[in-house]
Amino acid sequence: MPSTKTLPLIKDAERLESRLKEIPAVPGVYLMRDESDRILYIGKSKKLRNRVRSYFRESQNLSPRIAMMVQQVREIEFIATDTEAEALALEANLVKQHQPHFNVLLKDDKKYPYLCITWSEKYPRIFITRKRRAGSAKDRYYGPYVDTGALRSTLHLIKRIFPLRQRPQPLFKDRPCLNYDIGRCVGVCQGLMSAEDYQKIIQKVAMIFQGRTQELLDILEPQMEQAAEDLNFETAARIRDQIKGLQSLSAGQKVSLPNDTVSRDAIALAADTQHACIQLFQIRAGQLVGRLGFMAEIPRAGTGAPPLHSWEEELSQPSLTSPPRLGGVEAGAILQRVLEEHYQNVEAVEIPSEISVQYDLPEGEILADWLSNRKGRKVTILTPQRQTKAELIEMVERNAEYELARMQRLSDRNSQAMQDLAEILDLPEMPHRIEGYDISHIQGSDAVASRVVFIDGLPANQHYRHYKIKNPEIKSGHSDDFASLAEVIGRRFRLKEAEGNSKKQDEFSDLGEAEKVSNLSSVSPNIADKPDLIMIDGGKGQLSAVVAVLREMNLLEELRVVSLAKQREEIFLPGESLPLPTNSEQPGVQLLRRVRDEAHRFAVSFHRDQRSQRMKRSRLDDIPGLGHHRQKLLLAHFRSIDYLRLATPEQLAEVSGIGPRLAQQIYAYFHP
């Protein structure tokens, strides 16, 4: 790690020149670090020495944002590669891993769903998800799709065309469900079709989402004709129905282009002062087969940056040859970042022969070479200026503007609601982070709690948490919501010892263990990710219980807490006997209601899961020495617990793995 006393390279000419001479003039990736050894920026170049040197030339017209970065650079590292394509792939991986502050970073926008095919499973599943997990490299994600409704209707139609696995887990142990009887599934739960044959069906479905519907039709039509010639009319009729379904699926929007045999993608963006909304249209054989959406953060330019409104003014300029700057970043750099990340996650067959871009890409040649190597044939990247292709880019840009406007309206509503809530509760500023808590149980049984988090007025699912209530006095027939809420708040703002262990504790690391705090004077509160507002589902009683535990933890002055009663949507403050005079239709009250309803939904769903697991628990679990494997052997032999209960010790001992001693224990359990 470099010393904190080291001067920035731009102020140490001798060390800068020495470092630049060490960098070779070959393709590769460079990393710029600050005095804390933190990576500020990661870039790529055909010639590393020339590119890095350009940052430190006085004549170079750097944007205010990049100029500010250069002032902080203490060290430069580089990784040489054999080709420019390797440099591009390496840069994309490093940016994704380190998330440098001065790089263009795509925003993980949960509102755009993906379609996932789990190739890692023997019988792959197909489902829609908003989380792109990095669990298995074999699983394939398509998207993100802007039109959620169109994606759902497409998947629904596909499930009618092809017999697919319908459930994550089998419904019955010894027989398929109704989906098999009506032809919607091939009975994968009972192994009625081999994994190889089923994966061939999934490969046909994957071709649809790869934009290869016509190619799939060309494969199916000869199969139908061959089946008819072989007098296999049922198979021919099934393939005929699949062809008709695929034709109806592809009878959508047509894009009129002079050469409808070329597969092409068209990408454009629209931006405001904070975000860039990017749209990618996938066109195959003149047909629009997919519309993908991406979000990118607009980096702040820093000191000396142009006014925020100038970004929008630049975007409104009609010139397509001079890319505008968004917060010091070229619009073309944002488009290139999206294309690099998108094509890294697709199969080679999905890469089009031509890519039309709204603005020139800063490293367009490198990207084109990399895509050509992956596809095995030439890929062209062009910036259309006139006629049909330019009109296509204008259409993509117009759709990006519509999506950006929709996002801005949602953001404005959230800002208005947070501002109204701050005025209602007399908060010093708008509540950035709101946490909501609720309890769920049935007369004390399976008592659980939930925590939901809203950030800037929107649900932040990654911060949601479940709690199992540990209080031994709360059990079936005896409930205490006040004590349950006090317990959950105490666990959320966990008390940790002030002396000794200084390691940061995870507030949810031991949800399954009992916790006792006996000496409050020797502890300090853990308030990582401190909320601006805590919302309790309930009235004055629930609020008083939470206030008591926060006061005991010396946090009542630091945390603002309120409760929202269900009956009249009344807001209660600590120490106040009467609710606040509010209107239930106020934006701020509606925001609290959304938090309350989400906390209730999350708690109830977890309670149902816990209750379901308890009800599924076998009575055999209570017999000492009878593990899961022996339970399966007994049930396979006797078919049900009722028959098992009627069996004699001798009959029980006949089961493989059940000796006379264990058989007697089982018999004694059912006949005490």
PDB file of C-alpha atoms in Angstrom, residues 60-152:
ATOM      1  CA  GLN A  60      -5.560  17.260 -22.988  1.00  0.00           C
ATOM      2  CA  ASN A  61      -9.098  18.643 -22.600  1.00  0.00           C
ATOM      3  CA  LEU A  62     -10.319  16.456 -19.744  1.00  0.00           C
ATOM      4  CA  SER A  63     -13.849  16.624 -18.418  1.00  0.00           C
ATOM      5  CA  PRO A  64     -14.165  18.083 -14.886  1.00  0.00           C
ATOM      6  CA  ARG A  65     -14.971  14.639 -13.524  1.00  0.00           C
ATOM      7  CA  ILE A  66     -11.895  12.957 -15.025  1.00  0.00           C
ATOM      8  CA  ALA A  67      -9.715  15.941 -14.088  1.00  0.00           C
ATOM      9  CA  MET A  68     -10.827  15.516 -10.495  1.00  0.00           C
ATOM     10  CA  MET A  69      -9.935  11.820 -10.662  1.00  0.00           C
ATOM     11  CA  VAL A  70      -6.464  12.521 -12.047  1.00  0.00           C
ATOM     12  CA  GLN A  71      -5.760  14.811  -9.082  1.00  0.00           C
ATOM     13  CA  GLN A  72      -6.228  11.792  -6.763  1.00  0.00           C
ATOM     14  CA  VAL A  73      -4.129   9.192  -8.626  1.00  0.00           C
ATOM     15  CA  ARG A  74      -1.155   7.980  -6.560  1.00  0.00           C
ATOM     16  CA  GLU A  75      -0.382   4.732  -8.348  1.00  0.00           C
ATOM     17  CA  ILE A  76      -1.067   3.113 -11.717  1.00  0.00           C
ATOM     18  CA  GLU A  77      -1.137  -0.637 -12.284  1.00  0.00           C
ATOM     19  CA  PHE A  78      -1.516  -2.425 -15.592  1.00  0.00           C
ATOM     20  CA  ILE A  79      -2.267  -5.902 -16.896  1.00  0.00           C
ATOM     21  CA  ALA A  80      -1.006  -6.625 -20.414  1.00  0.00           C
ATOM     22  CA  THR A  81      -3.058  -8.876 -22.695  1.00  0.00           C
ATOM     23  CA  ASP A  82      -2.419 -10.490 -26.065  1.00  0.00           C
ATOM     24  CA  THR A  83      -5.330  -8.859 -27.888  1.00  0.00           C
ATOM     25  CA  GLU A  84      -7.708  -5.922 -27.558  1.00  0.00           C
ATOM     26  CA  ALA A  85     -10.616  -8.371 -27.200  1.00  0.00           C
ATOM     27  CA  GLU A  86      -8.961  -9.923 -24.136  1.00  0.00           C
ATOM     28  CA  ALA A  87      -8.488  -6.446 -22.668  1.00  0.00           C
ATOM     29  CA  LEU A  88     -12.190  -5.694 -23.138  1.00  0.00           C
ATOM     30  CA  ALA A  89     -13.290  -8.904 -21.420  1.00  0.00           C
ATOM     31  CA  LEU A  90     -10.820  -8.401 -18.560  1.00  0.00           C
ATOM     32  CA  GLU A  91     -11.898  -4.790 -18.022  1.00  0.00           C
ATOM     33  CA  ALA A  92     -15.573  -5.789 -17.851  1.00  0.00           C
ATOM     34  CA  ASN A  93     -14.840  -8.443 -15.216  1.00  0.00           C
ATOM     35  CA  LEU A  94     -12.698  -6.099 -13.111  1.00  0.00           C
ATOM     36  CA  VAL A  95     -15.264  -3.289 -13.216  1.00  0.00           C
ATOM     37  CA  LYS A  96     -17.997  -5.699 -12.153  1.00  0.00           C
ATOM     38  CA  GLN A  97     -15.815  -6.966  -9.299  1.00  0.00           C
ATOM     39  CA  HIS A  98     -14.457  -3.667  -7.907  1.00  0.00           C
ATOM     40  CA  GLN A  99     -17.192  -1.162  -8.882  1.00  0.00           C
ATOM     41  CA  PRO A 100     -14.781   1.820  -9.190  1.00  0.00           C
ATOM     42  CA  HIS A 101     -16.275   5.217  -8.404  1.00  0.00           C
ATOM     43  CA  PHE A 102     -15.255   6.888 -11.680  1.00  0.00           C
ATOM     44  CA  ASN A 103     -16.387   4.098 -14.020  1.00  0.00           C
ATOM     45  CA  VAL A 104     -19.816   3.991 -15.621  1.00  0.00           C
ATOM     46  CA  LEU A 105     -21.814   1.603 -13.416  1.00  0.00           C
ATOM     47  CA  LEU A 106     -25.053  -0.027 -14.459  1.00  0.00           C
ATOM     48  CA  LYS A 107     -27.813   0.118 -11.900  1.00  0.00           C
ATOM     49  CA  ASP A 108     -29.409  -3.177 -10.828  1.00  0.00           C
ATOM     50  CA  ASP A 109     -32.992  -2.118 -11.483  1.00  0.00           C
ATOM     51  CA  LYS A 110     -35.351  -4.697  -9.975  1.00  0.00           C
ATOM     52  CA  LYS A 111     -38.340  -3.571 -12.001  1.00  0.00           C
ATOM     53  CA  TYR A 112     -36.959  -5.151 -15.168  1.00  0.00           C
ATOM     54  CA  PRO A 113     -37.494  -8.946 -15.056  1.00  0.00           C
ATOM     55  CA  TYR A 114     -35.393 -11.719 -16.548  1.00  0.00           C
ATOM     56  CA  LEU A 115     -36.379 -15.125 -17.870  1.00  0.00           C
ATOM     57  CA  CYS A 116     -34.269 -17.908 -16.378  1.00  0.00           C
ATOM     58  CA  ILE A 117     -33.630 -21.427 -17.694  1.00  0.00           C
ATOM     59  CA  THR A 118     -31.936 -23.607 -15.063  1.00  0.00           C
ATOM     60  CA  TRP A 119     -29.641 -25.716 -17.223  1.00  0.00           C
ATOM     61  CA  SER A 120     -27.821 -26.719 -14.031  1.00  0.00           C
ATOM     62  CA  GLU A 121     -30.762 -28.995 -13.153  1.00  0.00           C
ATOM     63  CA  LYS A 122     -31.378 -32.429 -14.671  1.00  0.00           C
ATOM     64  CA  TYR A 123     -34.836 -31.287 -15.772  1.00  0.00           C
ATOM     65  CA  PRO A 124     -34.442 -27.517 -16.325  1.00  0.00           C
ATOM     66  CA  ARG A 125     -37.097 -25.100 -15.084  1.00  0.00           C
ATOM     67  CA  ILE A 126     -38.242 -21.928 -16.850  1.00  0.00           C
ATOM     68  CA  PHE A 127     -39.443 -18.990 -14.776  1.00  0.00           C
ATOM     69  CA  ILE A 128     -39.482 -15.187 -14.552  1.00  0.00           C
ATOM     70  CA  THR A 129     -37.313 -13.542 -11.912  1.00  0.00           C
ATOM     71  CA  ARG A 130     -36.141 -10.053 -11.011  1.00  0.00           C
ATOM     72  CA  LYS A 131     -32.886 -11.263  -9.444  1.00  0.00           C
ATOM     73  CA  ARG A 132     -29.996 -12.337 -11.589  1.00  0.00           C
ATOM     74  CA  ARG A 133     -28.176 -14.775  -9.309  1.00  0.00           C
ATOM     75  CA  ALA A 134     -24.612 -15.882  -9.896  1.00  0.00           C
ATOM     76  CA  GLY A 135     -25.267 -19.360  -8.478  1.00  0.00           C
ATOM     77  CA  SER A 136     -24.486 -21.612 -11.431  1.00  0.00           C
ATOM     78  CA  ALA A 137     -22.650 -20.727 -14.615  1.00  0.00           C
ATOM     79  CA  LYS A 138     -24.870 -23.158 -16.539  1.00  0.00           C
ATOM     80  CA  ASP A 139     -28.116 -21.297 -15.781  1.00  0.00           C
ATOM     81  CA  ARG A 140     -29.117 -18.915 -18.563  1.00  0.00           C
ATOM     82  CA  TYR A 141     -30.799 -15.533 -18.107  1.00  0.00           C
ATOM     83  CA  TYR A 142     -32.572 -13.666 -20.918  1.00  0.00           C
ATOM     84  CA  GLY A 143     -33.382  -9.981 -20.567  1.00  0.00           C
ATOM     85  CA  PRO A 144     -33.927  -7.703 -18.744  1.00  0.00           C
ATOM     86  CA  TYR A 145     -37.268  -7.198 -20.500  1.00  0.00           C
ATOM     87  CA  VAL A 146     -38.977  -3.820 -20.336  1.00  0.00           C
ATOM     88  CA  ASP A 147     -42.484  -5.089 -21.138  1.00  0.00           C
ATOM     89  CA  THR A 148     -43.293  -7.397 -18.230  1.00  0.00           C
ATOM     90  CA  GLY A 149     -46.819  -8.102 -19.455  1.00  0.00           C
ATOM     91  CA  ALA A 150     -45.586  -9.202 -22.878  1.00  0.00           C
ATOM     92  CA  LEU A 151     -42.982 -11.460 -21.246  1.00  0.00           C
ATOM     93  CA  ARG A 152     -45.589 -13.152 -19.039  1.00  0.00           C
TER      94      ARG A 152
END
